[in-house]
Amino acid sequence: MSSKVAAPGLLDRAIIGRAAIDALIKLDPRQLARNPVIFVTEAVSAVVTLLFVRDLFAHDGTALFSGQIAAWLWFTVLFANFAEAVAEGRGKAQADALRRTRTDTKAKRTKGGSRDYDIVSALELKIGDIVLVEAGELIPGDGEVVEGVASVNESAITGESAPVIREAGGDRSAVTGGTTVLSDWVRVKITAAPGSTFIDRMIALVEGAERQKTPNELALSILLSGLTIIFLIVCTTLWPLANYSGTVLPLTVLIALLVCLIPTTIGGLLSAIGIAGMDRLIRFNVIATSGRAVEAAGDVDTLLLDKTGTITFGNRMADELLPVGGVGEHELAEAVLLASLADETPEGRSIVALAKSRYGLAAPDIGADARVVPFSAHTRISGVDLPGRALRKGAVDAILAKTQSITGHADIGGAGAEILERAAIATLRAPEDFTRAVERISRAGGTPLAVSENGRLLGVVHLKDIIKPDIKARFAELRAMGIKTVMVTGDNPVTAAAIASEAGVDDFIAQATPEDKLTYIRKEQQGGRLIAMCGDGTNDAPALAQADVGVAMQTGTQAAREAGNMVDLDSDPTKLIEIVAIGKQLLMTRGSLTTFSIANDVAKYFAIIPALFVATYPELGALNVMKLVSPQSAILSAVIFNALIIIALIPLALKGVAYRPVGADALLRRNLLIYGLGGVIIPFVGIKLIDMIVSILHLA
């Protein structure tokens, strides 16, 4: 089973301690300049602090009020920094664990094509160097196996304890620096320079060092900056207007109004939401090379999924036995069991399992005189020769083409020899019921295997791709989300259509070539759709690079990993569905907290506006629906709530809004009901409770 990266808890003491220190470090204006909303909040906090110092020497009784406003404004900035620091701290904790997998490994750099080598530091290796790695040694850098085959422990990278096989050629040749060879040896061609290996990139990504704002984040930042400028202008012009009407507005009160009006809540949590989205992927053992890829996953319209290993279990399995020519079903089961004993392929083992489980047969003792005919990719036939019996099982055309001889048995004579002669010269003719059985299996998308004894057809074995039991329901969920699913397979159209129908996918590409995948993706993108796909081979690289979300398998080739914008450390293609869900959760979380942030400003208006002008315009007292005790307590309560709500929402920003696969209309209604209406009601309750506490303590 694949294991997820262990995620530190939200209240992990080490993370909280580091985040508290980082929150203070992030007070540096050069860092806060990236977040205009919080930067403005810090600037006005400094101004109110200066006013507090002035009031201390004025001895007019206003120092307590301005001091509390200054303190809570600084808390607002610190809480916003703390939210980002906690999100980054979870990534840094994972980066520390990855960093421990690196060491100053020694490498056996070979000379030319010989087995002679020099011992050098892994840090001295260059791209193109060939290194020899033997059992018990660490692979010194990222590369491709160019010679040999070995069992490799990749638990340091994937968390998966089961070793994997890496060999030269094919799609299982990529190896990662820091992993361990458990057996045999391999020669590895280095493909990444020290400092730019896969582990180095993972560390930089999980630490957030390379996290760039996504287009949606940039658009939202511009919106928040615009709102901040608008309210800054409003508060600036409010001062002369208030003076004209005879209302005295202290600068401290105006600044409190500004901070409560600008979207500090979402401004303080926006960065944490983005970091947490990538963190959730990491906990699923998926590394995203950019936040853009995570965001794009949430907007995906079409998913391309490989059939084998994703929709099906990956190996064809025996599903039923169809006897022909008057043969009994139990007789066929006994014959095919004997014929499959030497077939070590997954299909052969599934036939043995079917005969044992469904027909109650036990593995027979064929005796010392039996001659086993092992399965061969060349003959596509397996079987066994017993005294007087030549049992064969294999591809229909191979069985029909010729009859395998039974040789090498001294005890076969008389009638047995006659049987051998007839079997050697007879051409098998396919009876009508055999032909019907083969056609029925083929139309259903299965694979028929013929079974014969001494040149006589006994029946057909139905092999089929077993659909994963939960996959159809998951495709239904994706359909409810408005996502089209497309199965990609090398099968013929008839087989592909049968499996697509059983699995419940919306479309399929049969006999797919790399060009077919690329053409399909480009066609969909030209229609304005976002495409996600997964792959592991070099032939998948063009399509992975073209797709909006390209998920490369960790077990795949270097070309595939470099072409995709995500790497699945578990090499589980079905995880593409979780990736889409995480992307949608990220977008939903950002949208929900933005809705809440804007909605809770409504309650602040009812708290502060009456407090500002009620002395000049008593009629505004009707807006004091919360019955706040005094103008000073109303303003202080709103500022305190504005600070506390940020820290209260940190768990939601990090965990994400619960995602359900429903339509866009349902999501919008749910968002407005919970976070829109909730964003209005909660501040009314919160500000009133804080006002009661403030009044009891006589803080205002």
XYZ file of C-alpha atoms in Angstrom:
700
model
C 0.000 0.000 0.000
C 1.152 3.522 -0.671
C 1.706 5.738 2.317
C 1.094 9.423 2.530
C 3.651 11.888 3.771
C 3.108 12.298 7.486
C 1.747 15.779 8.021
C 2.609 17.635 11.206
C -0.445 18.524 13.266
C -1.819 22.045 13.183
C -0.949 22.539 16.859
C 2.460 20.934 16.611
C 4.551 22.676 19.251
C 7.651 22.999 17.084
C 5.707 24.511 14.198
C 3.833 26.951 16.444
C 7.088 28.070 18.073
C 8.826 28.585 14.752
C 5.754 30.355 13.330
C 5.621 32.775 16.273
C 9.226 33.824 15.607
C 8.660 34.012 11.841
C 5.586 36.204 12.380
C 7.840 38.797 14.035
C 10.453 38.502 11.296
C 7.758 39.063 8.669
C 7.048 42.509 10.169
C 9.860 43.698 7.911
C 8.074 46.162 5.561
C 10.070 44.788 2.637
C 8.373 41.429 3.122
C 4.913 42.842 3.836
C 5.044 44.967 0.676
C 4.017 41.793 -1.190
C 0.685 41.918 0.656
C -0.720 45.469 0.183
C -3.616 45.035 2.623
C -1.459 43.950 5.541
C 1.263 46.444 4.552
C -1.256 49.301 4.904
C -2.402 47.839 8.221
C 1.187 47.823 9.499
C 1.732 51.410 8.332
C -1.345 52.730 10.130
C -0.472 50.631 13.202
C 2.819 52.529 13.378
C 0.926 55.814 13.110
C -1.467 54.890 15.936
C 1.522 53.826 18.047
C 2.986 57.311 17.634
C -0.389 58.810 18.581
C -0.409 56.615 21.688
C 3.010 57.932 22.687
C 1.746 61.485 22.154
C -1.372 60.809 24.272
C 0.792 59.492 27.115
C 2.261 62.957 27.530
C -1.031 64.743 26.941
C -2.596 63.369 30.164
C -6.076 63.819 28.690
C -7.290 60.262 29.339
C -7.128 59.148 25.691
C -3.910 57.149 26.003
C -5.702 54.009 27.206
C -8.003 53.986 24.192
C -5.331 54.759 21.578
C -2.942 52.273 23.217
C -5.497 49.470 22.973
C -6.280 50.331 19.358
C -2.546 50.313 18.549
C -2.049 46.958 20.291
C -4.907 45.256 18.461
C -3.832 46.686 15.131
C -0.372 45.188 15.676
C -2.038 41.922 16.664
C -3.942 42.034 13.373
C -0.670 42.251 11.460
C 0.991 39.572 13.609
C -1.941 37.180 13.267
C -1.854 37.595 9.472
C 1.893 36.875 9.482
C 1.328 33.975 11.864
C -1.192 32.364 9.470
C 1.338 32.429 6.641
C 4.153 31.273 8.942
C 2.153 28.261 10.181
C 1.420 27.211 6.597
C 5.097 27.598 5.683
C 6.178 25.834 8.875
C 4.351 22.646 7.910
C 6.243 22.661 4.615
C 9.567 23.397 6.339
C 9.067 20.450 8.677
C 8.627 18.181 5.667
C 11.644 19.805 3.987
C 13.762 19.015 7.044
C 12.764 15.357 6.755
C 13.726 15.367 3.080
C 16.991 17.155 3.814
C 17.958 14.336 6.151
C 17.878 11.957 3.170
C 20.779 13.850 1.613
C 24.301 13.055 2.581
C 27.784 13.520 1.215
C 27.529 10.252 -0.678
C 30.542 8.706 -2.345
C 30.102 7.704 -5.983
C 31.853 5.115 -8.116
C 32.419 7.062 -11.321
C 33.315 4.654 -14.107
C 35.810 5.250 -16.878
C 34.355 4.933 -20.346
C 32.519 1.653 -20.828
C 34.692 -0.365 -18.420
C 33.885 -1.547 -14.910
C 36.864 0.362 -13.495
C 35.902 3.327 -11.369
C 37.168 6.186 -9.228
C 35.710 7.021 -5.826
C 34.520 10.655 -5.882
C 32.105 12.787 -3.882
C 28.558 12.884 -5.247
C 28.889 16.677 -5.282
C 31.590 16.354 -7.955
C 29.360 14.488 -10.408
C 28.397 16.171 -13.644
C 25.582 15.564 -16.087
C 26.530 12.653 -18.327
C 28.801 10.875 -15.808
C 28.285 7.120 -15.471
C 28.342 5.703 -11.940
C 28.267 2.145 -10.674
C 25.896 1.471 -7.764
C 25.947 -1.910 -6.044
C 23.832 -3.560 -3.358
C 23.688 -1.588 -0.107
C 24.851 1.682 -1.694
C 23.042 4.976 -2.121
C 22.358 6.224 -5.618
C 24.418 9.437 -5.683
C 22.228 11.499 -8.005
C 19.226 11.568 -10.314
C 19.763 9.548 -13.457
C 18.773 6.834 -15.890
C 19.816 3.194 -15.602
C 21.911 2.399 -18.676
C 22.984 -1.112 -17.688
C 21.864 -3.758 -15.227
C 18.768 -4.365 -13.142
C 18.362 -3.882 -9.390
C 15.844 -3.703 -6.572
C 15.725 -0.154 -5.191
C 14.372 1.110 -1.878
C 12.683 4.489 -2.542
C 11.091 4.875 0.898
C 13.199 7.972 1.576
C 11.314 9.711 -1.243
C 7.919 8.038 -1.436
C 7.402 6.688 2.083
C 6.618 3.327 0.447
C 8.453 0.455 2.106
C 8.130 -2.007 -0.790
C 11.173 -1.953 -3.104
C 10.833 -1.312 -6.837
C 12.693 -2.759 -9.815
C 14.808 -0.434 -11.926
C 16.389 -1.613 -15.170
C 17.899 -0.258 -18.342
C 15.517 0.650 -21.148
C 11.758 1.027 -21.036
C 9.773 3.194 -18.662
C 11.311 1.926 -15.407
C 14.809 3.259 -15.822
C 14.677 6.538 -13.867
C 16.317 6.572 -10.421
C 16.424 9.272 -7.775
C 19.426 10.374 -5.757
C 19.297 9.375 -2.107
C 17.544 6.046 -2.732
C 19.225 2.728 -1.918
C 20.048 -0.266 -4.122
C 19.014 -3.399 -2.224
C 20.248 -6.109 -4.580
C 22.327 -6.608 -7.736
C 23.905 -3.598 -9.443
C 23.190 -0.886 -11.990
C 25.149 1.635 -13.992
C 23.472 5.039 -13.840
C 23.909 7.976 -16.177
C 23.625 11.205 -14.147
C 20.952 13.561 -15.552
C 20.882 16.326 -12.908
C 23.684 18.442 -11.471
C 24.153 18.646 -7.667
C 21.825 21.290 -6.257
C 19.175 20.756 -8.920
C 18.243 17.155 -8.204
C 14.714 15.968 -7.577
C 15.179 16.117 -3.804
C 16.598 19.655 -4.042
C 13.580 20.747 -6.052
C 11.235 19.060 -3.573
C 12.868 20.868 -0.645
C 12.595 24.241 -2.369
C 8.966 23.598 -3.283
C 7.761 22.417 0.114
C 9.561 25.308 1.820
C 7.679 27.686 -0.437
C 10.888 29.251 -1.713
C 9.747 28.892 -5.314
C 6.015 29.375 -4.808
C 4.768 32.065 -7.155
C 1.312 33.581 -6.981
C -1.164 31.987 -9.343
C -3.219 34.069 -11.823
C -6.293 33.881 -9.590
C -4.245 34.946 -6.581
C -2.832 37.880 -8.531
C -6.317 38.904 -9.664
C -7.632 38.685 -6.115
C -4.625 40.639 -4.795
C -5.369 43.389 -7.306
C -9.008 43.442 -6.196
C -8.033 43.638 -2.517
C -5.508 46.376 -3.285
C -8.206 48.300 -5.143
C -10.622 48.010 -2.230
C -7.874 49.151 0.144
C -7.196 52.251 -1.968
C -10.912 53.044 -2.222
C -11.450 52.839 1.554
C -8.260 54.805 2.140
C -9.712 57.594 -0.005
C -13.070 57.294 1.772
C -11.526 57.606 5.223
C -9.288 60.478 4.102
C -12.218 62.481 2.734
C -14.385 61.585 5.735
C -12.270 63.723 8.060
C -12.985 67.132 6.417
C -16.610 66.154 5.865
C -16.958 65.317 9.561
C -15.320 68.610 10.548
C -17.733 70.461 8.244
C -20.699 68.865 10.022
C -19.265 69.644 13.435
C -18.133 66.118 14.286
C -14.684 65.669 15.746
C -13.062 62.474 14.485
C -9.780 61.602 16.182
C -7.159 60.190 13.815
C -7.061 57.005 15.899
C -10.764 56.425 15.234
C -10.392 57.059 11.509
C -7.555 54.552 11.321
C -9.639 51.995 13.220
C -12.419 52.567 10.691
C -9.992 52.071 7.795
C -8.626 48.784 9.158
C -12.131 47.460 9.764
C -13.295 48.407 6.267
C -10.379 47.059 4.214
C -10.426 43.267 3.619
C -7.840 42.375 6.246
C -9.339 38.926 6.873
C -8.797 37.500 3.406
C -5.698 39.658 2.960
C -4.125 37.969 5.966
C -5.144 34.459 4.930
C -4.655 34.545 1.149
C -1.031 33.416 1.177
C -1.721 30.721 3.783
C -4.526 29.294 1.631
C -2.193 28.929 -1.361
C 0.603 27.355 0.655
C -1.834 24.977 2.351
C -3.131 23.823 -1.044
C 0.336 22.659 -2.052
C 0.809 21.173 1.423
C -2.310 19.034 0.988
C -0.877 17.677 -2.249
C 2.405 16.869 -0.525
C 0.535 14.908 2.142
C -0.901 12.828 -0.724
C 2.681 12.238 -1.893
C 2.275 14.552 -4.883
C 4.810 17.276 -5.617
C 3.492 20.225 -7.643
C 6.146 22.243 -9.419
C 3.970 25.355 -9.230
C 0.902 26.726 -7.511
C -0.501 27.348 -10.976
C -0.748 23.579 -11.496
C -2.711 23.117 -8.257
C -5.079 25.909 -9.211
C -5.479 24.566 -12.747
C -6.431 21.178 -11.283
C -9.434 22.831 -9.678
C -10.645 24.125 -13.051
C -10.059 20.942 -15.061
C -12.792 20.100 -17.575
C -11.441 16.821 -19.003
C -9.453 13.980 -17.459
C -7.434 11.571 -19.576
C -6.905 8.310 -17.690
C -4.968 5.271 -18.763
C -7.043 2.085 -18.717
C -4.506 -0.361 -17.317
C -3.873 0.115 -13.622
C -6.223 3.086 -13.389
C -9.645 1.920 -14.507
C -8.814 -1.773 -14.384
C -6.601 -3.691 -11.985
C -3.888 -3.914 -14.613
C -3.965 -7.643 -15.387
C -6.606 -9.623 -17.247
C -8.208 -12.191 -14.991
C -10.158 -15.368 -15.694
C -13.882 -14.720 -15.298
C -15.643 -17.835 -16.653
C -15.142 -21.152 -18.458
C -17.220 -21.976 -21.548
C -17.157 -25.716 -22.499
C -17.882 -26.780 -26.110
C -18.513 -30.020 -27.977
C -20.409 -31.689 -25.153
C -17.583 -31.310 -22.653
C -18.668 -30.853 -19.043
C -17.781 -27.624 -17.234
C -16.009 -29.523 -14.438
C -14.000 -31.496 -17.013
C -12.928 -28.257 -18.700
C -11.934 -26.771 -15.345
C -9.758 -29.781 -14.539
C -8.079 -29.650 -17.957
C -7.391 -25.925 -17.892
C -6.014 -26.198 -14.359
C -3.478 -28.783 -15.520
C -2.630 -26.721 -18.616
C -2.055 -23.574 -16.543
C 0.223 -24.995 -13.856
C 3.281 -23.896 -15.841
C 1.858 -20.492 -16.751
C 3.379 -17.976 -14.330
C 1.773 -14.985 -16.008
C -0.908 -13.092 -14.014
C -3.516 -14.506 -16.418
C -2.315 -18.064 -15.822
C -2.379 -17.638 -12.069
C -5.913 -16.204 -12.257
C -7.066 -19.317 -14.184
C -5.648 -21.560 -11.473
C -7.347 -19.438 -8.810
C -10.686 -19.615 -10.659
C -10.524 -23.422 -11.013
C -9.745 -23.797 -7.317
C -12.262 -21.301 -5.947
C -15.255 -21.834 -8.244
C -14.936 -25.578 -8.925
C -13.326 -26.723 -5.687
C -10.333 -28.292 -7.419
C -6.984 -28.803 -5.748
C -3.627 -28.464 -7.462
C -2.995 -31.992 -8.770
C 0.204 -33.972 -8.380
C 1.140 -34.487 -12.019
C 3.924 -36.915 -11.180
C 7.485 -37.285 -12.345
C 6.545 -38.535 -15.831
C 4.759 -35.306 -16.759
C 6.408 -32.841 -19.102
C 5.500 -29.257 -18.387
C 5.232 -26.869 -21.331
C 5.828 -23.397 -19.867
C 4.130 -20.356 -21.296
C 6.165 -18.565 -23.931
C 5.525 -15.181 -25.491
C 6.677 -16.733 -28.763
C 4.238 -19.653 -28.816
C 1.543 -18.010 -26.612
C 0.724 -21.490 -25.344
C 1.245 -23.369 -22.089
C 0.336 -26.912 -21.120
C 1.387 -30.272 -19.793
C 2.043 -33.692 -21.338
C 0.758 -36.614 -19.265
C 0.613 -40.285 -20.166
C -1.977 -40.427 -22.953
C -2.922 -36.730 -22.622
C -1.565 -33.596 -24.261
C -3.289 -30.586 -22.643
C -2.800 -27.128 -24.116
C -4.161 -23.690 -23.306
C -3.371 -20.469 -25.160
C -4.330 -17.872 -27.725
C -7.134 -19.021 -30.014
C -5.175 -18.571 -33.232
C -2.138 -20.346 -31.774
C -4.186 -23.344 -30.641
C -6.015 -23.530 -33.969
C -2.822 -23.153 -36.004
C -1.209 -26.326 -34.792
C -1.338 -29.079 -32.209
C 1.571 -29.346 -29.823
C 3.319 -32.749 -29.823
C 3.771 -34.874 -26.755
C 7.285 -36.191 -26.697
C 9.879 -37.645 -24.440
C 7.754 -40.217 -22.601
C 8.931 -43.806 -22.829
C 5.764 -45.166 -21.295
C 3.563 -43.954 -24.115
C 2.944 -46.736 -26.631
C 0.259 -48.493 -28.587
C -2.832 -46.409 -28.519
C -0.783 -43.565 -27.031
C 1.545 -43.505 -30.047
C -1.459 -43.454 -32.362
C -2.834 -40.497 -30.434
C 0.490 -38.689 -30.804
C 0.530 -39.260 -34.550
C -3.001 -38.031 -35.050
C -2.327 -35.002 -32.847
C 0.791 -34.152 -34.815
C -0.892 -34.125 -38.211
C -4.430 -33.008 -37.410
C -5.546 -29.497 -38.083
C -8.019 -28.337 -35.522
C -11.313 -27.327 -36.960
C -13.346 -24.808 -34.955
C -16.858 -26.100 -34.249
C -19.771 -23.693 -34.345
C -20.284 -23.486 -30.559
C -16.580 -22.712 -30.111
C -16.777 -19.903 -32.669
C -19.868 -18.466 -30.979
C -18.149 -18.492 -27.579
C -15.063 -16.726 -28.947
C -17.176 -14.076 -30.684
C -19.285 -13.454 -27.583
C -16.177 -12.908 -25.431
C -14.609 -10.598 -28.027
C -17.754 -8.468 -28.333
C -17.803 -8.096 -24.546
C -14.278 -6.689 -24.631
C -12.694 -9.826 -23.183
C -9.874 -12.055 -24.340
C -10.672 -15.687 -25.251
C -8.188 -18.499 -24.606
C -8.690 -21.889 -26.220
C -8.234 -25.178 -24.331
C -7.501 -28.468 -26.111
C -6.735 -32.074 -25.245
C -5.051 -34.344 -27.762
C -6.138 -32.094 -30.618
C -9.781 -31.799 -29.487
C -11.177 -28.435 -28.417
C -12.600 -28.560 -24.891
C -13.707 -24.973 -24.465
C -12.816 -21.333 -24.010
C -11.538 -19.340 -21.027
C -12.930 -15.810 -20.744
C -10.217 -13.364 -19.637
C -11.386 -9.867 -18.899
C -10.043 -6.612 -17.583
C -11.564 -6.397 -14.132
C -12.953 -2.943 -13.493
C -12.046 -1.556 -10.089
C -15.164 -1.817 -7.932
C -15.346 1.839 -6.912
C -14.217 3.453 -10.151
C -17.671 3.808 -11.736
C -18.981 5.681 -8.704
C -15.955 7.977 -8.777
C -16.537 8.739 -12.438
C -20.135 9.587 -11.562
C -18.820 12.045 -8.974
C -16.578 13.636 -11.582
C -19.535 13.897 -13.951
C -21.480 15.673 -11.211
C -18.571 18.108 -10.972
C -18.872 18.796 -14.699
C -15.672 16.910 -15.604
C -15.501 14.725 -18.697
C -13.568 11.457 -18.332
C -11.692 9.935 -21.265
C -10.104 6.470 -21.180
C -6.858 6.060 -23.126
C -5.974 2.511 -24.157
C -4.046 0.552 -26.725
C -6.903 -1.950 -27.071
C -8.903 -2.295 -30.248
C -12.087 -0.195 -30.533
C -14.441 -3.096 -29.742
C -12.654 -3.990 -26.510
C -12.194 -0.328 -25.595
C -15.904 0.385 -26.097
C -16.922 -2.533 -23.877
C -14.617 -1.502 -21.037
C -15.579 2.167 -21.376
C -19.241 1.241 -21.095
C -18.694 -0.949 -18.041
C -16.484 1.638 -16.308
C -18.842 4.515 -17.040
C -16.365 6.862 -18.739
C -17.677 9.505 -21.116
C -15.331 8.802 -24.027
C -12.336 6.690 -25.003
C -9.341 6.733 -27.320
C -8.624 3.230 -28.661
C -5.292 2.067 -30.099
C -3.875 5.316 -28.756
C -0.490 6.547 -29.950
C 1.461 9.507 -28.484
C 0.303 11.575 -31.450
C -3.335 10.649 -30.772
C -3.077 11.840 -27.163
C -1.418 15.103 -28.162
C -3.967 15.764 -30.905
C -6.868 15.126 -28.555
C -5.479 17.435 -25.866
C -4.864 20.261 -28.320
C -8.336 19.908 -29.811
C -9.954 20.109 -26.368
C -7.820 23.090 -25.362
C -8.775 24.933 -28.539
C -12.364 24.569 -27.345
C -11.448 26.422 -24.144
C -11.182 23.380 -21.889
C -8.508 22.573 -19.308
C -7.044 19.071 -19.594
C -5.417 16.813 -17.018
C -3.610 13.572 -17.767
C -1.111 11.200 -16.220
C 1.738 9.227 -17.729
C 5.054 7.582 -16.975
C 6.768 6.864 -20.268
C 8.937 8.908 -22.569
C 6.181 8.601 -25.173
C 3.831 10.357 -22.709
C 6.136 13.371 -22.341
C 4.657 15.457 -25.204
C 1.112 15.030 -23.913
C 2.170 15.690 -20.300
C 3.835 18.920 -21.373
C 0.782 19.976 -23.411
C -1.795 19.192 -20.706
C -2.749 21.916 -18.253
C -2.211 19.436 -15.417
C 0.363 16.791 -16.277
C 0.937 14.226 -13.533
C 4.100 12.183 -14.043
C 4.701 8.955 -12.159
C 7.775 8.826 -9.908
C 8.540 5.385 -11.356
C 8.498 6.835 -14.850
C 11.264 8.151 -17.036
C 13.182 11.363 -16.464
C 11.593 12.828 -19.596
C 8.089 12.234 -18.225
C 8.925 13.744 -14.823
C 10.401 16.845 -16.414
C 7.485 17.268 -18.826
C 4.740 17.145 -16.178
C 3.978 19.854 -13.650
C 3.252 17.367 -10.876
C 5.033 14.198 -9.761
C 3.132 11.421 -7.986
C 5.577 9.763 -5.597
C 3.281 6.735 -5.216
C 2.948 6.276 -9.000
C -0.784 5.752 -8.604
C -2.668 7.013 -11.689
C -6.012 7.027 -9.865
C -4.661 9.814 -7.667
C -5.480 12.191 -10.508
C -9.008 12.244 -9.129
C -7.766 13.344 -5.688
C -5.571 16.000 -7.300
C -8.618 17.504 -9.004
C -10.518 17.449 -5.710
C -7.641 19.195 -3.889
C -7.476 21.845 -6.614
C -11.203 22.475 -6.354
C -10.923 22.593 -2.567
C -8.234 25.269 -2.880
C -10.421 27.410 -5.119
C -13.452 26.870 -2.885
C -11.501 27.793 0.247
C -10.250 31.006 -1.304
C -13.721 31.904 -2.584
C -15.465 31.042 0.681
C -13.103 33.066 2.872
C -13.267 36.011 0.442
C -17.063 35.902 0.698
C -16.847 35.741 4.492
C -14.324 38.588 4.655
C -16.445 40.954 2.579
C -19.681 39.927 4.313
C -18.389 40.496 7.839
C -17.613 44.119 6.965
C -21.367 44.717 7.022
C -21.503 44.134 10.779
C -18.529 46.452 11.305
C -20.395 49.246 9.516
C -23.263 48.888 12.007
C -20.756 48.982 14.869
C -18.522 51.892 13.830
C -20.584 54.276 11.662
C -23.188 55.006 14.412
C -20.356 55.408 16.935
C -18.681 58.030 14.757
C -21.648 60.272 14.070
C -24.291 59.537 16.698
C -23.342 62.649 18.684
C -23.946 64.886 15.649
C -26.775 62.884 14.136
C -28.754 61.199 16.942
C -30.949 59.535 14.314
C -28.023 57.193 13.528
C -28.618 55.605 16.915
C -31.248 53.488 15.158
C -28.397 51.720 13.359
C -26.928 50.617 16.679
C -28.815 47.319 16.390
C -26.245 45.559 18.582
C -26.906 48.060 21.406
C -23.211 48.632 21.956
C -22.449 50.422 25.208
C -20.486 53.433 23.961
C -18.812 54.771 20.808
C -15.383 53.929 22.232
C -16.343 50.359 23.149
C -17.975 49.879 19.743
C -14.826 50.928 17.896
C -12.513 48.912 20.155
C -14.772 45.829 19.910
C -14.779 45.991 16.104
C -10.978 46.271 15.990
C -10.544 43.357 18.428
C -12.954 41.188 16.430
C -11.129 42.115 13.221
C -7.886 40.779 14.727
C -9.287 37.648 16.373
C -11.259 36.472 13.347
C -8.010 36.033 11.408
C -6.534 33.613 13.911
C -9.895 31.868 14.277
C -9.950 31.163 10.538
C -6.367 29.847 10.316
C -7.449 26.171 10.827
C -10.036 26.512 8.042
C -7.505 28.139 5.715
C -5.010 25.323 6.313
C -7.460 22.428 6.296
C -9.601 23.764 3.467
C -13.338 23.991 2.994
C -15.006 20.583 2.826
C -15.466 19.670 -0.818
C -18.432 17.807 -2.250
C -18.803 16.878 -5.930
C -21.917 18.905 -6.760
C -22.707 21.357 -9.527
C -21.574 24.986 -9.687
C -25.038 26.346 -8.836
C -25.257 24.203 -5.714
C -21.745 25.268 -4.678
C -22.626 28.939 -5.127
C -25.802 28.608 -3.034
C -23.904 26.763 -0.320
C -21.137 29.350 -0.334
C -23.537 32.277 -0.029
C -25.618 30.568 2.649
C -22.748 29.446 4.893
C -20.022 32.015 4.312
C -22.108 34.911 3.041
C -24.910 34.800 5.599
C -22.539 33.413 8.233
C -20.115 36.225 7.499
C -22.857 38.710 8.374
C -24.239 36.975 11.479
C -21.007 35.888 13.207
C -19.530 39.427 13.473
C -22.776 40.735 14.982
C -22.563 38.069 17.687
C -18.795 38.363 18.115
C -18.650 42.158 18.343
C -21.555 42.205 20.828
C -19.829 39.632 23.088
C -16.532 41.528 22.929
C -18.358 44.797 23.708
C -19.900 43.222 26.807
C -16.456 42.045 27.998
C -14.875 45.423 27.220
C -17.612 47.238 29.135
C -17.338 44.927 32.153
C -13.585 45.441 32.268
C -14.032 49.198 31.642
C -11.345 49.118 28.961
C -12.976 51.813 26.835
